[in-house]
Amino acid sequence: MLDFLRYNNYSNLLLLIFFFFVIFFRANQISNDYYLKTLNNEKILALESQKSNQNPNQSLTDIKNKFYNDLIFNPSKSLLKHRTLDGFEGGEARHKLRWFYRNLEAKIYEFLIGFSNGAYLTIYTVVQTCYIFGTFIFIFLTISNLKRKYLSKNLILSGLIFFSFFNLVLTNGIQSIYTIPEMFFLSIGIYLSLKKKFLLFLIPLFFSVVNRESGLALSLVYIIFNHRNILSYIMPVIAISIIICVNLDLASNLNFYNVDNYVPIRESFFLKGPRLNDIVFFVLFLFSHLIIFYYLYLTSNKFPYTNQFLFITVLYFLVAILGTDITNTYSLLLILPSLTVLMVVGTTKTKEN
């Protein structure tokens, strides 16, 4: 990898720096979207309480603090404080399983804000940039491992595909703080599964599971790549054990084991029924992705792990569309690691000159 970065007078290093700043400016838009949402909520509250004549300079400072309180610190404190399960709670029950990662995240932001001596939005941008850039790096490492070479053209091609799809998904708005970290841990998990690093794989598996319960799907990724290894089949058991051990205080409650706490079959957007335009959107959306998967299967040069990457792409496509509202396309970021590999490796020549 170091030779690759030094190649051609460090031109590859400059490429990576370029991609980093492309991601940084896109992540800045994510921060701004959350900030504007906080700002609009504050304006509404100000109008309702007739406090719209407050000092605008002070207001901006307060809103930046509120941005972090609403997005990071208050959810963390709430999850630490409310450690009971009272039956079905409209989707909030499964959020209580995420306390460990949210608390760890809050401590990191607390340190960064204290180190910077201010609650700057740039801090949130940098953290999100690290998640996204890290995802891209592990995608490129996976591609390079399959190609058995570090090539500039693969770096450029994977970057174009990755950012095109990433920006396409983000045009529908930011819908979850959990998805980008999950995408990052998935990209690491794919790489370590391919390398058959059993013990190292447990690290992204742990953080993926404590970040969001859909991280359980990552345990299946290891099996998909290593299905001939009997030991790989204990990964789902390990993943479930992680959830139970981290949430021992909740595991003694029978509500902890209710399926509808984890699969959103009783949440409002399922119970009220989809509108006609939602159904049309979903059918077209599903059909278009089936065409893409079929195209990839037909045009792939059948590199050794073609079917595995197709399975992973379909697996996380199902996680994305079944885990939330059918019009929520933001979770499709989860198919980006495997889809990028398929499009770079599967549709180009395996043997490089």
CSV table of C-alpha atoms in Angstrom, one decimal:
chain,number,residue,atom,x,y,z
A,1,MET,CA,0.0,0.0,0.0
A,2,LEU,CA,2.9,2.4,0.8
A,3,ASP,CA,4.4,1.7,-2.6
A,4,PHE,CA,1.1,2.4,-4.2
A,5,LEU,CA,0.9,5.8,-2.4
A,6,ARG,CA,4.5,6.6,-3.5
A,7,TYR,CA,3.9,5.5,-7.1
A,8,ASN,CA,4.5,8.1,-9.8
A,9,ASN,CA,5.7,10.9,-7.5
A,10,TYR,CA,2.9,10.4,-4.9
A,11,SER,CA,0.2,11.0,-7.5
A,12,ASN,CA,-1.9,8.3,-5.8
A,13,LEU,CA,-1.6,10.0,-2.5
A,14,LEU,CA,-2.8,13.2,-4.1
A,15,LEU,CA,-5.8,11.3,-5.5
A,16,LEU,CA,-6.7,10.0,-2.0
A,17,ILE,CA,-6.4,13.5,-0.6
A,18,PHE,CA,-8.7,14.8,-3.3
A,19,PHE,CA,-11.3,12.1,-2.5
A,20,PHE,CA,-11.0,13.0,1.2
A,21,PHE,CA,-11.9,16.6,0.6
A,22,VAL,CA,-14.7,15.6,-1.8
A,23,ILE,CA,-16.1,13.6,1.1
A,24,PHE,CA,-15.5,16.4,3.5
A,25,PHE,CA,-17.5,18.9,1.6
A,26,ARG,CA,-20.3,16.4,1.1
A,27,ALA,CA,-20.2,15.6,4.8
A,28,ASN,CA,-20.4,19.3,5.5
A,29,GLN,CA,-23.7,19.3,3.7
A,30,ILE,CA,-24.9,16.6,6.0
A,31,SER,CA,-24.0,18.7,9.0
A,32,ASN,CA,-25.7,21.7,7.5
A,33,ASP,CA,-28.9,19.8,6.9
A,34,TYR,CA,-29.1,18.7,10.5
A,35,TYR,CA,-28.2,22.2,11.6
A,36,LEU,CA,-30.9,23.8,9.5
A,37,LYS,CA,-33.4,21.4,10.8
A,38,THR,CA,-32.4,22.4,14.4
A,39,LEU,CA,-32.6,26.1,13.4
A,40,ASN,CA,-36.1,25.7,11.9
A,41,ASN,CA,-37.3,23.8,15.0
A,42,GLU,CA,-36.0,26.6,17.2
A,43,LYS,CA,-37.7,29.3,15.1
A,44,ILE,CA,-41.0,27.4,15.4
A,45,LEU,CA,-40.6,27.1,19.1
A,46,ALA,CA,-39.7,30.8,19.4
A,47,LEU,CA,-42.8,31.9,17.5
A,48,GLU,CA,-45.0,29.6,19.6
A,49,SER,CA,-43.5,31.0,22.8
A,50,GLN,CA,-43.3,34.6,21.4
A,51,LYS,CA,-39.5,34.7,22.0
A,52,SER,CA,-38.6,35.6,18.4
A,53,ASN,CA,-37.0,38.9,19.6
A,54,GLN,CA,-34.0,37.1,21.3
A,55,ASN,CA,-30.4,38.1,20.5
A,56,PRO,CA,-29.6,36.6,17.1
A,57,ASN,CA,-25.9,36.2,17.9
A,58,GLN,CA,-26.6,34.4,21.1
A,59,SER,CA,-29.2,32.4,19.2
A,60,LEU,CA,-26.6,31.0,16.8
A,61,THR,CA,-24.4,29.9,19.6
A,62,ASP,CA,-27.3,28.3,21.5
A,63,ILE,CA,-28.4,26.5,18.3
A,64,LYS,CA,-25.0,25.0,17.7
A,65,ASN,CA,-25.1,23.7,21.3
A,66,LYS,CA,-28.6,22.4,20.7
A,67,PHE,CA,-27.5,20.8,17.5
A,68,TYR,CA,-25.1,18.5,19.5
A,69,ASN,CA,-27.5,18.2,22.4
A,70,ASP,CA,-30.4,17.0,20.2
A,71,LEU,CA,-28.3,14.8,17.9
A,72,ILE,CA,-25.7,13.4,20.3
A,73,PHE,CA,-25.8,14.2,24.0
A,74,ASN,CA,-29.5,14.1,24.9
A,75,PRO,CA,-30.2,10.7,23.1
A,76,SER,CA,-27.2,9.2,24.9
A,77,LYS,CA,-28.4,10.5,28.3
A,78,SER,CA,-31.9,9.3,27.6
A,79,LEU,CA,-30.8,5.8,26.6
A,80,LEU,CA,-28.6,5.5,29.8
A,81,LYS,CA,-31.5,6.8,32.0
A,82,HIS,CA,-34.4,4.8,30.6
A,83,ARG,CA,-33.4,1.1,31.0
A,84,THR,CA,-36.9,-0.6,30.9
A,85,LEU,CA,-38.9,-2.3,28.2
A,86,ASP,CA,-42.6,-1.7,28.5
A,87,GLY,CA,-43.9,-3.9,25.7
A,88,PHE,CA,-44.1,-2.4,22.2
A,89,GLU,CA,-43.0,1.2,22.3
A,90,GLY,CA,-43.5,2.2,18.7
A,91,GLY,CA,-39.9,1.5,17.6
A,92,GLU,CA,-38.3,3.1,20.6
A,93,ALA,CA,-37.6,-0.2,22.3
A,94,ARG,CA,-34.9,-1.3,19.9
A,95,HIS,CA,-33.2,2.1,20.2
A,96,LYS,CA,-32.5,1.2,23.8
A,97,LEU,CA,-30.1,-1.5,22.7
A,98,ARG,CA,-27.9,1.2,21.1
A,99,TRP,CA,-26.9,2.9,24.4
A,100,PHE,CA,-23.3,1.7,24.4
A,101,TYR,CA,-22.4,3.1,21.0
A,102,ARG,CA,-24.3,6.3,21.5
A,103,ASN,CA,-22.6,6.8,24.9
A,104,LEU,CA,-19.2,6.1,23.4
A,105,GLU,CA,-19.9,8.5,20.5
A,106,ALA,CA,-21.0,11.2,23.0
A,107,LYS,CA,-17.7,10.8,24.9
A,108,ILE,CA,-15.8,11.3,21.7
A,109,TYR,CA,-17.7,14.4,20.7
A,110,GLU,CA,-17.4,15.7,24.3
A,111,PHE,CA,-13.6,15.3,24.0
A,112,LEU,CA,-13.4,16.9,20.6
A,113,ILE,CA,-15.6,19.9,21.6
A,114,GLY,CA,-13.5,20.4,24.7
A,115,PHE,CA,-10.3,20.1,22.7
A,116,SER,CA,-11.6,22.7,20.1
A,117,ASN,CA,-13.0,24.9,22.9
A,118,GLY,CA,-16.4,25.2,21.1
A,119,ALA,CA,-19.3,23.2,19.6
A,120,TYR,CA,-18.3,23.8,16.0
A,121,LEU,CA,-20.2,22.1,13.3
A,122,THR,CA,-16.9,21.2,11.6
A,123,ILE,CA,-16.4,18.6,14.4
A,124,TYR,CA,-19.4,16.7,13.3
A,125,THR,CA,-18.4,17.1,9.7
A,126,VAL,CA,-14.9,15.6,10.4
A,127,VAL,CA,-16.3,12.6,12.2
A,128,GLN,CA,-18.7,11.8,9.4
A,129,THR,CA,-15.9,12.3,6.9
A,130,CYS,CA,-13.8,9.8,8.7
A,131,TYR,CA,-16.6,7.2,8.5
A,132,ILE,CA,-17.2,7.8,4.8
A,133,PHE,CA,-13.6,8.0,3.8
A,134,GLY,CA,-12.8,4.9,5.9
A,135,THR,CA,-15.6,3.1,4.0
A,136,PHE,CA,-14.1,4.1,0.7
A,137,ILE,CA,-10.6,3.0,1.8
A,138,PHE,CA,-11.8,-0.5,2.8
A,139,ILE,CA,-13.7,-0.8,-0.5
A,140,PHE,CA,-10.5,0.0,-2.4
A,141,LEU,CA,-8.5,-2.5,-0.2
A,142,THR,CA,-11.1,-5.2,-1.0
A,143,ILE,CA,-10.9,-4.5,-4.7
A,144,SER,CA,-7.1,-4.5,-4.6
A,145,ASN,CA,-7.1,-7.8,-2.8
A,146,LEU,CA,-9.3,-9.3,-5.4
A,147,LYS,CA,-7.2,-7.8,-8.2
A,148,ARG,CA,-4.0,-8.7,-6.4
A,149,LYS,CA,-2.7,-5.3,-7.3
A,150,TYR,CA,-3.0,-1.7,-6.1
A,151,LEU,CA,-4.0,0.2,-9.3
A,152,SER,CA,-4.7,3.9,-9.8
A,153,LYS,CA,-7.4,3.2,-12.3
A,154,ASN,CA,-9.2,1.0,-9.8
A,155,LEU,CA,-8.9,3.8,-7.2
A,156,ILE,CA,-10.4,6.3,-9.7
A,157,LEU,CA,-13.1,3.9,-10.9
A,158,SER,CA,-14.2,2.9,-7.4
A,159,GLY,CA,-14.2,6.6,-6.4
A,160,LEU,CA,-16.5,7.5,-9.3
A,161,ILE,CA,-18.9,4.7,-8.6
A,162,PHE,CA,-18.9,5.2,-4.8
A,163,PHE,CA,-19.4,9.0,-4.9
A,164,SER,CA,-22.0,8.8,-7.7
A,165,PHE,CA,-24.2,6.4,-5.8
A,166,PHE,CA,-23.5,8.1,-2.4
A,167,ASN,CA,-24.7,11.5,-3.8
A,168,LEU,CA,-27.7,9.9,-5.5
A,169,VAL,CA,-28.9,8.4,-2.2
A,170,LEU,CA,-28.3,11.7,-0.3
A,171,THR,CA,-30.5,13.6,-2.8
A,172,ASN,CA,-33.5,12.1,-0.9
A,173,GLY,CA,-32.3,13.7,2.4
A,174,ILE,CA,-30.6,12.5,5.6
A,175,GLN,CA,-32.7,10.1,7.5
A,176,SER,CA,-30.6,8.3,10.1
A,177,ILE,CA,-27.5,8.9,12.2
A,178,TYR,CA,-26.9,5.1,12.4
A,179,THR,CA,-26.5,4.3,8.7
A,180,ILE,CA,-23.1,5.8,7.9
A,181,PRO,CA,-21.3,4.1,10.8
A,182,GLU,CA,-23.0,0.8,9.9
A,183,MET,CA,-21.8,1.2,6.3
A,184,PHE,CA,-18.2,1.8,7.6
A,185,PHE,CA,-18.3,-1.3,9.8
A,186,LEU,CA,-19.7,-3.3,6.9
A,187,SER,CA,-16.9,-2.3,4.6
A,188,ILE,CA,-14.3,-3.4,7.2
A,189,GLY,CA,-16.3,-6.7,7.8
A,190,ILE,CA,-16.3,-7.5,4.1
A,191,TYR,CA,-12.5,-7.0,3.8
A,192,LEU,CA,-11.7,-9.1,6.9
A,193,SER,CA,-14.1,-11.8,5.8
A,194,LEU,CA,-12.4,-12.0,2.4
A,195,LYS,CA,-9.1,-12.2,4.2
A,196,LYS,CA,-10.5,-14.9,6.6
A,197,LYS,CA,-9.5,-12.9,9.7
A,198,PHE,CA,-11.8,-14.5,12.2
A,199,LEU,CA,-10.6,-12.7,15.4
A,200,LEU,CA,-10.2,-9.3,13.8
A,201,PHE,CA,-13.7,-9.6,12.2
A,202,LEU,CA,-15.1,-9.6,15.8
A,203,ILE,CA,-14.1,-5.9,16.2
A,204,PRO,CA,-16.3,-4.5,13.4
A,205,LEU,CA,-19.0,-7.1,14.3
A,206,PHE,CA,-19.1,-5.8,17.9
A,207,PHE,CA,-19.4,-2.1,16.9
A,208,SER,CA,-21.9,-2.8,14.1
A,209,VAL,CA,-24.2,-4.7,16.5
A,210,VAL,CA,-24.0,-2.1,19.3
A,211,ASN,CA,-24.5,0.7,16.7
A,212,ARG,CA,-27.8,-0.8,15.4
A,213,GLU,CA,-29.4,-4.2,15.7
A,214,SER,CA,-29.4,-4.7,11.9
A,215,GLY,CA,-25.7,-5.1,12.4
A,216,LEU,CA,-26.5,-8.7,13.1
A,217,ALA,CA,-26.5,-9.1,9.3
A,218,LEU,CA,-22.8,-8.6,9.3
A,219,SER,CA,-22.4,-12.0,11.0
A,220,LEU,CA,-23.9,-13.6,7.8
A,221,VAL,CA,-21.3,-11.8,5.7
A,222,TYR,CA,-18.5,-13.9,7.3
A,223,ILE,CA,-20.5,-17.1,6.6
A,224,ILE,CA,-21.1,-16.1,3.0
A,225,PHE,CA,-17.3,-15.8,2.3
A,226,ASN,CA,-16.3,-18.7,4.6
A,227,HIS,CA,-19.2,-21.2,4.3
A,228,ARG,CA,-16.8,-24.1,4.1
A,229,ASN,CA,-15.4,-23.3,7.5
A,230,ILE,CA,-17.6,-24.8,10.2
A,231,LEU,CA,-16.3,-22.2,12.8
A,232,SER,CA,-17.8,-19.4,10.7
A,233,TYR,CA,-21.4,-20.5,11.6
A,234,ILE,CA,-21.0,-19.4,15.2
A,235,MET,CA,-20.8,-15.7,14.1
A,236,PRO,CA,-24.6,-15.1,14.4
A,237,VAL,CA,-24.4,-16.7,17.9
A,238,ILE,CA,-21.6,-14.3,18.8
A,239,ALA,CA,-23.5,-11.3,17.4
A,240,ILE,CA,-26.6,-12.2,19.4
A,241,SER,CA,-24.5,-12.8,22.5
A,242,ILE,CA,-23.0,-9.3,22.1
A,243,ILE,CA,-26.4,-7.7,22.2
A,244,ILE,CA,-27.5,-9.7,25.2
A,245,CYS,CA,-24.2,-9.1,27.1
A,246,VAL,CA,-24.2,-5.4,26.4
A,247,ASN,CA,-27.9,-5.2,27.4
A,248,LEU,CA,-28.0,-7.6,30.4
A,249,ASP,CA,-30.3,-5.2,32.3
A,250,LEU,CA,-32.9,-5.5,29.6
A,251,ALA,CA,-32.4,-9.2,28.7
A,252,SER,CA,-34.2,-10.3,31.9
A,253,ASN,CA,-37.4,-8.7,30.5
A,254,LEU,CA,-39.5,-10.9,28.3
A,255,ASN,CA,-40.3,-7.9,26.1
A,256,PHE,CA,-36.6,-8.0,25.1
A,257,TYR,CA,-37.4,-11.0,22.9
A,258,ASN,CA,-40.5,-9.6,21.1
A,259,VAL,CA,-39.9,-9.8,17.4
A,260,ASP,CA,-42.0,-6.7,16.7
A,261,ASN,CA,-39.5,-4.6,18.7
A,262,TYR,CA,-36.9,-5.3,16.0
A,263,VAL,CA,-39.0,-5.7,12.8
A,264,PRO,CA,-41.1,-2.6,12.2
A,265,ILE,CA,-44.3,-4.5,11.4
A,266,ARG,CA,-46.4,-2.6,14.1
A,267,GLU,CA,-45.0,0.9,13.5
A,268,SER,CA,-47.1,3.7,12.3
A,269,PHE,CA,-45.9,3.7,8.7
A,270,PHE,CA,-46.8,0.0,8.4
A,271,LEU,CA,-50.1,0.1,10.3
A,272,LYS,CA,-51.6,3.1,8.4
A,273,GLY,CA,-50.9,1.4,5.1
A,274,PRO,CA,-48.9,2.9,2.2
A,275,ARG,CA,-50.4,5.5,-0.1
A,276,LEU,CA,-50.8,4.7,-3.8
A,277,ASN,CA,-47.8,6.8,-4.8
A,278,ASP,CA,-45.7,5.0,-2.1
A,279,ILE,CA,-46.7,1.6,-3.6
A,280,VAL,CA,-45.9,2.8,-7.2
A,281,PHE,CA,-42.5,4.2,-5.9
A,282,PHE,CA,-41.7,0.9,-4.2
A,283,VAL,CA,-42.6,-1.3,-7.2
A,284,LEU,CA,-40.5,0.8,-9.6
A,285,PHE,CA,-37.7,1.0,-7.0
A,286,LEU,CA,-37.7,-2.7,-6.5
A,287,PHE,CA,-37.9,-3.5,-10.2
A,288,SER,CA,-35.0,-1.2,-11.1
A,289,HIS,CA,-32.8,-2.8,-8.5
A,290,LEU,CA,-33.7,-6.3,-9.7
A,291,ILE,CA,-32.6,-5.2,-13.2
A,292,ILE,CA,-29.3,-3.9,-11.8
A,293,PHE,CA,-28.6,-7.2,-9.9
A,294,TYR,CA,-29.5,-9.3,-12.9
A,295,TYR,CA,-27.3,-7.1,-15.2
A,296,LEU,CA,-24.4,-7.5,-12.8
A,297,TYR,CA,-24.9,-11.2,-12.7
A,298,LEU,CA,-24.9,-11.5,-16.6
A,299,THR,CA,-22.1,-9.1,-17.3
A,300,SER,CA,-19.8,-10.2,-14.5
A,301,ASN,CA,-16.6,-11.9,-15.6
A,302,LYS,CA,-17.3,-14.4,-12.8
A,303,PHE,CA,-14.4,-13.6,-10.6
A,304,PRO,CA,-14.1,-16.1,-7.7
A,305,TYR,CA,-16.5,-14.2,-5.3
A,306,THR,CA,-19.1,-12.9,-7.8
A,307,ASN,CA,-22.0,-14.8,-6.1
A,308,GLN,CA,-20.9,-13.8,-2.6
A,309,PHE,CA,-20.9,-10.1,-3.4
A,310,LEU,CA,-24.3,-10.5,-5.1
A,311,PHE,CA,-25.7,-12.2,-2.0
A,312,ILE,CA,-24.3,-9.5,0.3
A,313,THR,CA,-25.8,-6.8,-2.0
A,314,VAL,CA,-29.2,-8.4,-2.0
A,315,LEU,CA,-29.0,-9.1,1.8
A,316,TYR,CA,-28.4,-5.5,2.6
A,317,PHE,CA,-30.9,-4.4,0.0
A,318,LEU,CA,-33.5,-6.4,2.0
A,319,VAL,CA,-32.3,-4.9,5.3
A,320,ALA,CA,-32.7,-1.4,3.8
A,321,ILE,CA,-36.2,-1.8,2.4
A,322,LEU,CA,-37.7,-4.0,5.1
A,323,GLY,CA,-36.2,-2.2,8.1
A,324,THR,CA,-38.0,1.1,7.5
A,325,ASP,CA,-40.5,3.0,5.5
A,326,ILE,CA,-40.6,1.9,1.9
A,327,THR,CA,-39.8,5.4,0.7
A,328,ASN,CA,-36.8,5.7,2.9
A,329,THR,CA,-33.9,5.1,0.5
A,330,TYR,CA,-31.2,6.4,2.8
A,331,SER,CA,-30.5,2.9,4.1
A,332,LEU,CA,-29.4,1.9,0.6
A,333,LEU,CA,-26.0,3.2,1.6
A,334,LEU,CA,-25.5,-0.2,3.1
A,335,ILE,CA,-25.3,-1.9,-0.3
A,336,LEU,CA,-22.6,0.5,-1.5
A,337,PRO,CA,-19.6,-1.5,-0.3
A,338,SER,CA,-20.5,-4.7,-2.1
A,339,LEU,CA,-22.1,-3.0,-5.1
A,340,THR,CA,-19.0,-0.9,-5.7
A,341,VAL,CA,-16.8,-4.0,-5.6
A,342,LEU,CA,-19.1,-5.8,-8.0
A,343,MET,CA,-19.1,-2.9,-10.5
A,344,VAL,CA,-15.3,-2.4,-10.4
A,345,VAL,CA,-14.1,-6.0,-10.2
A,346,GLY,CA,-17.0,-7.9,-11.7
A,347,THR,CA,-17.4,-5.9,-14.9
A,348,THR,CA,-13.7,-5.4,-15.7
A,349,LYS,CA,-11.0,-7.8,-16.7
A,350,THR,CA,-9.6,-9.8,-13.8
A,351,LYS,CA,-6.1,-10.1,-15.2
A,352,GLU,CA,-4.3,-6.8,-15.3
A,353,ASN,CA,-1.5,-6.0,-17.7
